[in-house]
C-alpha positions as MATLAB code, in Angstrom:
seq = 'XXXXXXXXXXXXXXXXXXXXXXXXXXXXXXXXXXXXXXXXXXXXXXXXXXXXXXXXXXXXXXXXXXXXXXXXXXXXXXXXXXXXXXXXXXXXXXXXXXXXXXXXXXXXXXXXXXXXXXXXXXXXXXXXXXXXXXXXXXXXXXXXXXXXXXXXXXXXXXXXXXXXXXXXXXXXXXXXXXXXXXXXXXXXXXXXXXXXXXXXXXXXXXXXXXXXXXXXXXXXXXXXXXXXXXXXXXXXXXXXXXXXXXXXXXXXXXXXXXXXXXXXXXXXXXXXXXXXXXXXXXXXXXXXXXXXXXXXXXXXXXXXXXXXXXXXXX';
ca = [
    -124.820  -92.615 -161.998;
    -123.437  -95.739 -160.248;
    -124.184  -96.306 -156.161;
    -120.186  -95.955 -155.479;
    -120.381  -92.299 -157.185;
    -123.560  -91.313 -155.342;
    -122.084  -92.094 -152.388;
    -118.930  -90.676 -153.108;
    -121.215  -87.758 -153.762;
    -123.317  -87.682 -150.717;
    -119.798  -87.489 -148.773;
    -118.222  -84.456 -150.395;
    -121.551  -82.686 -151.270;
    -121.831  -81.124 -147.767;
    -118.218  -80.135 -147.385;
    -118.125  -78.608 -151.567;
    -121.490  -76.583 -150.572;
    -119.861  -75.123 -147.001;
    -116.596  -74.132 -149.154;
    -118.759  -72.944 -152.109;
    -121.026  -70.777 -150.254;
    -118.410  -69.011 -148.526;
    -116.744  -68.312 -152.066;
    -119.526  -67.861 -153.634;
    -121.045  -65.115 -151.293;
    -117.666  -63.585 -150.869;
    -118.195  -62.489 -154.873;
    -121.901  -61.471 -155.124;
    -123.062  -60.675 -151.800;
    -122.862  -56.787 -152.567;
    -123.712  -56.920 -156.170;
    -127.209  -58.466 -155.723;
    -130.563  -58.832 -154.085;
    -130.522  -61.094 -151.130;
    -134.002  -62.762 -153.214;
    -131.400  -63.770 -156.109;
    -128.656  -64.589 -153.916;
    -130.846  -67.084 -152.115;
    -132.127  -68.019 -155.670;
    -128.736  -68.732 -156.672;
    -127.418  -70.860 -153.974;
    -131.042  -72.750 -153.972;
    -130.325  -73.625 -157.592;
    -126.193  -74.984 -156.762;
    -127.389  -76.594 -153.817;
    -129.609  -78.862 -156.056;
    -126.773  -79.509 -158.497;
    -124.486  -80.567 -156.304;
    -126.756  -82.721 -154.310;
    -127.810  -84.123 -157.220;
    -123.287  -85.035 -157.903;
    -122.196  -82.077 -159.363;
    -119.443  -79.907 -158.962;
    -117.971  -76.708 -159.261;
    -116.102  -76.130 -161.194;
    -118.167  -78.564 -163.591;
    -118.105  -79.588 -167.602;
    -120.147  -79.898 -170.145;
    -120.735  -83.088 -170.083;
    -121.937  -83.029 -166.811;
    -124.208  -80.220 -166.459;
    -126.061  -81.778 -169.664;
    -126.378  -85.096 -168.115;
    -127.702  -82.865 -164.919;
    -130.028  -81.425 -167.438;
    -131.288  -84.632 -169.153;
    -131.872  -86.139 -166.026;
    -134.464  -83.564 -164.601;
    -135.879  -82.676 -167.879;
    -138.785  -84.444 -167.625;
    -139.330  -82.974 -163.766;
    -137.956  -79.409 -164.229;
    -139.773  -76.891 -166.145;
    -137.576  -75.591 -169.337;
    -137.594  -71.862 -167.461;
    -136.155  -73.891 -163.931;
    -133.526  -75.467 -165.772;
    -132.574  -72.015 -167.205;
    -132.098  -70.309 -164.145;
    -129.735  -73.291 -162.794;
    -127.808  -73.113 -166.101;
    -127.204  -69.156 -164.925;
    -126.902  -69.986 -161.299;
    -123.817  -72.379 -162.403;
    -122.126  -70.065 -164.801;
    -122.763  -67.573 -162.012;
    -120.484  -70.106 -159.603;
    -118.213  -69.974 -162.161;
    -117.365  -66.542 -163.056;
    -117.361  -65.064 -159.878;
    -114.401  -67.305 -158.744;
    -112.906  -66.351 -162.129;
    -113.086  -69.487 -163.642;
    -113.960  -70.854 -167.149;
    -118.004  -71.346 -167.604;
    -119.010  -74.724 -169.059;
    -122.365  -73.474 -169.454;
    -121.171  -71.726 -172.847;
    -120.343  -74.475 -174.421;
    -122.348  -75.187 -177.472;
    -123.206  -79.140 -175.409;
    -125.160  -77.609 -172.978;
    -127.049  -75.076 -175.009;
    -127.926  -77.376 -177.865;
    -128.803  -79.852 -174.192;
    -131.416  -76.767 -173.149;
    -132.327  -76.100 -176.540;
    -133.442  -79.192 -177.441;
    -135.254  -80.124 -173.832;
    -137.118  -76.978 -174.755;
    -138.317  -78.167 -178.080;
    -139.234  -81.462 -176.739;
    -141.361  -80.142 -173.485;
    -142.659  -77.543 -175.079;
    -143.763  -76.861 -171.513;
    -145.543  -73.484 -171.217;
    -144.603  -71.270 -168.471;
    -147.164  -70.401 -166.027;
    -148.461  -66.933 -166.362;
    -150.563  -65.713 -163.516;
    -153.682  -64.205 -164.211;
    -153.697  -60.006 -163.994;
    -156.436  -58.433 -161.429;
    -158.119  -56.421 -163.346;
    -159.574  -53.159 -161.919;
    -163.147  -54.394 -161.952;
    -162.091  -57.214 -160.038;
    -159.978  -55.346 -158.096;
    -162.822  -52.916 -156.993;
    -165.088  -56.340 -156.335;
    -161.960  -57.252 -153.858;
    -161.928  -54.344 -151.893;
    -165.093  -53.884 -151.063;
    -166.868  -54.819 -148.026;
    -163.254  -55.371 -146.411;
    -163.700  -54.331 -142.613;
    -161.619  -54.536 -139.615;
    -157.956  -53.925 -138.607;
    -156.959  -57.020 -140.945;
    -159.434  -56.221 -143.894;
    -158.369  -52.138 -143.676;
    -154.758  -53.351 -144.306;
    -155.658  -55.540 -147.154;
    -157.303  -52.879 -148.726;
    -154.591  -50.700 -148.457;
    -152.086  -53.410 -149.468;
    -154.213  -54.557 -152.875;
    -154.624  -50.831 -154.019;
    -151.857  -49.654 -153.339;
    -149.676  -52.857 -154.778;
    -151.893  -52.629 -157.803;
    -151.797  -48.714 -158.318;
    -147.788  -48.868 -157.581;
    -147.166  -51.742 -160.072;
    -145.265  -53.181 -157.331;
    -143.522  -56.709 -156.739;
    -144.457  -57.892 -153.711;
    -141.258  -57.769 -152.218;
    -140.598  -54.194 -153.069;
    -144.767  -53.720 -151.501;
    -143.682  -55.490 -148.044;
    -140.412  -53.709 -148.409;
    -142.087  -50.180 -148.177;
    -141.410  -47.585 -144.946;
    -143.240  -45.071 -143.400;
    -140.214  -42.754 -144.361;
    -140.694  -43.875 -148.303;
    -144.172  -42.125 -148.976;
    -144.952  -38.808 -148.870;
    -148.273  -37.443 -149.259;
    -148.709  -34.004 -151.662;
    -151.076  -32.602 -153.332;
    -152.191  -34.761 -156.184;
    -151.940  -37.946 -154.235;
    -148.886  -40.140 -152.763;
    -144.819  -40.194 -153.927;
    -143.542  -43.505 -153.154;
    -139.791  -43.583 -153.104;
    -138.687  -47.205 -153.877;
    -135.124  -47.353 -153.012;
    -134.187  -50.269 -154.446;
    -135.853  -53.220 -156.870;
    -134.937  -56.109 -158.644;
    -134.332  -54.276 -161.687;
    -132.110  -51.323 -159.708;
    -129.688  -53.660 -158.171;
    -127.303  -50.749 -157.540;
    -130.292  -49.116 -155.127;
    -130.141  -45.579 -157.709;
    -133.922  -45.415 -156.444;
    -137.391  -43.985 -158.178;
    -140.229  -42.027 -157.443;
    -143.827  -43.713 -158.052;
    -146.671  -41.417 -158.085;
    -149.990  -42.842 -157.275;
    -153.251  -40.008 -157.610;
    -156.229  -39.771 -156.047;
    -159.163  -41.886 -157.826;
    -161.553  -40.197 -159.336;
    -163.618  -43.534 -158.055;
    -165.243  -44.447 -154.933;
    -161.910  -46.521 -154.433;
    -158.622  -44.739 -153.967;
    -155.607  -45.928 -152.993;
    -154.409  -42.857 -151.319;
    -157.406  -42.932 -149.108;
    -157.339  -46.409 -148.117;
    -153.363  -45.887 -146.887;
    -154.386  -43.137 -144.773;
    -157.455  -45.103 -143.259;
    -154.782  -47.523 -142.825;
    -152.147  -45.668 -141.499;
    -155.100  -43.483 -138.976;
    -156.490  -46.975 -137.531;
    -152.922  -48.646 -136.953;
    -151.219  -45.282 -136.016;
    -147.953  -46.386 -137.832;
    -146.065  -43.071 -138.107;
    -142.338  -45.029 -138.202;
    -141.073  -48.658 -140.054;
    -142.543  -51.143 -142.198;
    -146.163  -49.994 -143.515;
    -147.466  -53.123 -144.078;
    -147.411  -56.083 -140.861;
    -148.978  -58.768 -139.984;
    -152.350  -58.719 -138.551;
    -153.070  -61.868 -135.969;
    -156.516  -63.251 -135.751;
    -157.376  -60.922 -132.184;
    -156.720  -57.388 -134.312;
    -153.193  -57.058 -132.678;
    -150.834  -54.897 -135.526;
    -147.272  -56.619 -135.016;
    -144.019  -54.709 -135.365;
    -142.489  -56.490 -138.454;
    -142.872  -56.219 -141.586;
    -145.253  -58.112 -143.715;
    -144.053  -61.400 -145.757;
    -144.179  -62.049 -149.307;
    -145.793  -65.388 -149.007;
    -148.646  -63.287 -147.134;
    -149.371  -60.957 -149.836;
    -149.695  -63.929 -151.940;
    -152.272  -65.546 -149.215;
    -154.094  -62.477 -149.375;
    -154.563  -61.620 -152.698;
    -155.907  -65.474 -153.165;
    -157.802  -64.957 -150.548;
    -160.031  -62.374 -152.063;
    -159.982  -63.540 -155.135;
    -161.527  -66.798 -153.718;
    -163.922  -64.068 -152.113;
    -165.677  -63.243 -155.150;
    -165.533  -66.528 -157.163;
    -162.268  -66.271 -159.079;
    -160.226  -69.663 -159.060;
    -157.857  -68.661 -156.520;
    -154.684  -70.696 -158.262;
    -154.657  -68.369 -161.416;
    -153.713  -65.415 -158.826;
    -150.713  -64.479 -156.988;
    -148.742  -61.582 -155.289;
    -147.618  -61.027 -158.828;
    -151.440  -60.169 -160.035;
    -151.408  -56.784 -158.879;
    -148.649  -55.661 -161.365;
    -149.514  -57.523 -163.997;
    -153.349  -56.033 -163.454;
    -151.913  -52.729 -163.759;
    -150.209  -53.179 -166.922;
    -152.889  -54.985 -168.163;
    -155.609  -53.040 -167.242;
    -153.260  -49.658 -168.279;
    -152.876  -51.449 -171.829;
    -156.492  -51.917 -172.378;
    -157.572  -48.207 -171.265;
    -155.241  -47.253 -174.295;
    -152.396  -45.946 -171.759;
    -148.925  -45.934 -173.716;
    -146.162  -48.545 -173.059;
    -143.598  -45.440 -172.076;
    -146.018  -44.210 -169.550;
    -146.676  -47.829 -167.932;
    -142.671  -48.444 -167.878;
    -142.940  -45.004 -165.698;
    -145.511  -46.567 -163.220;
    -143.536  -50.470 -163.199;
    -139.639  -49.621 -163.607;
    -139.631  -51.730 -166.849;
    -135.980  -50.788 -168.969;
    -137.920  -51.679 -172.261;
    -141.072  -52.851 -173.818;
    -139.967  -56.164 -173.879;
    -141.387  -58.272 -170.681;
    -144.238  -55.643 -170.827;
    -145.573  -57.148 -174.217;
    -146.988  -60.407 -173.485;
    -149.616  -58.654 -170.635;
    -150.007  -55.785 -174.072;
    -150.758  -58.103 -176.490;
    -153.274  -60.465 -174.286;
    -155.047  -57.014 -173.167;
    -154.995  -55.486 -176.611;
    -156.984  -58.528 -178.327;
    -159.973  -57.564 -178.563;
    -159.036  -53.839 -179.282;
    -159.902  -53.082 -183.035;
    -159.751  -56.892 -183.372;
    -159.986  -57.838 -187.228;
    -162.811  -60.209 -186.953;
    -164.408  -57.719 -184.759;
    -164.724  -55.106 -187.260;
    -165.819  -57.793 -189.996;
    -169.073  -59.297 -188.125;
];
C-alpha cells in the first residue's frame, strides 16, 4: 500500500468507523451478546485501520488477509472474515467475503500455517479438589465457591460472573441454576442447570452457601470482587478475574499456569464427565451444547486411554 493511500486512509478511517458503528449497531445491537458485538466491531476496527472499507471487495479483504497471515492466527482471520460479512449484511449489502477469492485466500493461509489453535488445558476433578483445598478467608471462600461451582455448572465465565442471587435456588437434591441467557441462547429462552450435592468431601453446593453465609449476599451479583483488606464490593466479578484466579491456583499446586484459563472449568467438566463414562447427551444437558460436535475434541482426548488398542495388546 503506497504512503499517499495510507494517509488517505488514516484521514477517513476515523470518520468511516464513527458512521459504521452507528450503522452497524443500529442492525445487531438486539440480536446479539454485547461480548460478540464488541468482538465484532474489535475485528472492523482493525480492518479499516489497517485501509479497508465497508463496503469492501474481494480483492481487498484478501490482500487484508495476506498481509497479516503471517501475524494472525488462521482462527483470528476467520472471525474478521465473519465480522466483515457481518458489516455487510446487516446494512443489506452484497458480502465480498463469499466470493470464491477470499475463501480459496483463507483456505490456502490455512494450509500454509498450519497453525494449531490453542486449546486450554481441562481441570480435571483431581486437580480441581487439589485447588480447593486449604483455600481460607473471605477471598479464598469465594474462590472456592467460584471454581466448583464454574466447574460443576459447565459454565463460561461470563455466564459464571453473570450469575444473581435471584438465579439459584436451593432444593432438595442440591442447587437449580437458572441461566437466562448464554452465548449459545442469544434470544435469552433460558435453562435450568442442576448441580447435586457431592458425595465427596468437596461440594459445590456447600461451598456457595459457606459463601453466601460469610458475605451475607441475599440480593445481586453472587460473585464480586474481594480487595486485599477482606472488603466484599458491590459489583459483580470480571471475566479477566476468573481467569486470574483459576491460574492462580493452578500455579498453587505446580500446574504451568499458561495451559489454564477461565475456560478450564468447562472443559474439565466435559472432560472429566467423558472419562467417568458419562454420555455425550447427558453432558450437552450440564454445558448447553446443540450437538456433539464442539464437545468431541475434549471426548476424544479424555477417551484415549479408555479400552485403548495397544492397551489391551501389552
Amino acid at each position: 500500500m503506497s504512503l499517499s493511500n495510507t494517509i488517505y486512509f488514516d484521514n477517513v478511517s476515523k470518520v468511516q468507523l464513527i458512521a459504521l458503528k452507528s450503522d452497524f449497531e443500529k442492525y445487531i445491537n438486539a440480536a446479539l451478546a454485547s461480548s460478540t458485538r464488541s468482538s465484532y466491531q474489535s475485528d472492523l476496527a482493525h480492518f479499516i485501520s489497517w485501509g479497508g472499507t465497508i463496503p469492501s471487495t474481494p480483492e481487498i479483504i484478501s490482500q487484508y488477509l495476506a498481509v497479516h497471515a503471517d501475524l494472525l492466527a488462521p482462527a483470528t482471520l476467520s472471525r474478521r472474515v465473519v465480522s466483515i460479512n457481518r458489516a455487510h449484511t446487516s446494512q443489506n449489502l452484497p458480502s465480498p467475503t463469499k466470493s470464491d477469492l477470499v475463501k480459496a485466500t483463507l483456505r490456502g493461509i490455512k494450509r500454509t500455517v498450519s497453525t494449531k489453535q490453542r486449546q486450554v488445558e481441562p481441570i480435571l476433578k483431581n486437580n480441581l479438589c487439589d485447588m480447593v483445598a486449604g483455600l481460607e478467608g473471605v477471598k479464598g471462600c469465594r474462590d472456592k465457591a467460584l471454581l466448583l461451582i464454574g466447574f460443576s455448572g459447565a459454565f463460561r465465565r461470563s455466564e459464571l460472573v453473570s450469575l444473581q442471587h435471584s438465579d439459584i435456588e436451593f432444593v432438595e437434591h442440591g442447587l437449580v441454576v437458572h441461566l437466562r441467557k448464554s452465548k449459545t441462547d442469544q434470544l435469552g429462552e433460558g435453562r435450568k442447570i442442576g448441580i447435586p450435592y457431592a458425595r465427596g468431601a468437596v461440594c459445590p453446593v456447600l461451598a456457595l452457601k459457606e459463601w453466601l453465609k460469610l458475605s451475607e449476599i441475599s440480593e445481586g451479583a453472587l460473585f464480586r470482587p474481594v480487595t486485599r483488606h477482606g472488603r466484599i464490593e458491590n459489583i459483580n466479578l470480571s471475566t479477566q478475574a476468573v481467569a486470574i484466579i483459576v491460574k492462580e491456583r493452578a500455579k498453587a499446586i505446580g500446574l504451568d499456569a499458561s495451559k489454564f484459563s477461565g475456560h478450564s472449568l468447562r472443559a474439565g467438566l466435559v472432560t472429566s464427565a467423558a472419562q467417568a463414562g458419562v454420555s455425550s447427551w447427558k453432558i450437552r444437558q450440564q454445558t448447553g451444547h446443540k450437538s456433539d460436535a464442539m464437545l468431541n475434541r475434549y471426548i476424544r482426548d479424555a477417551r484415549l486411554f479408555i479400552d485403548n488398542a495397544a492397551g489391551l495388546i501389552f
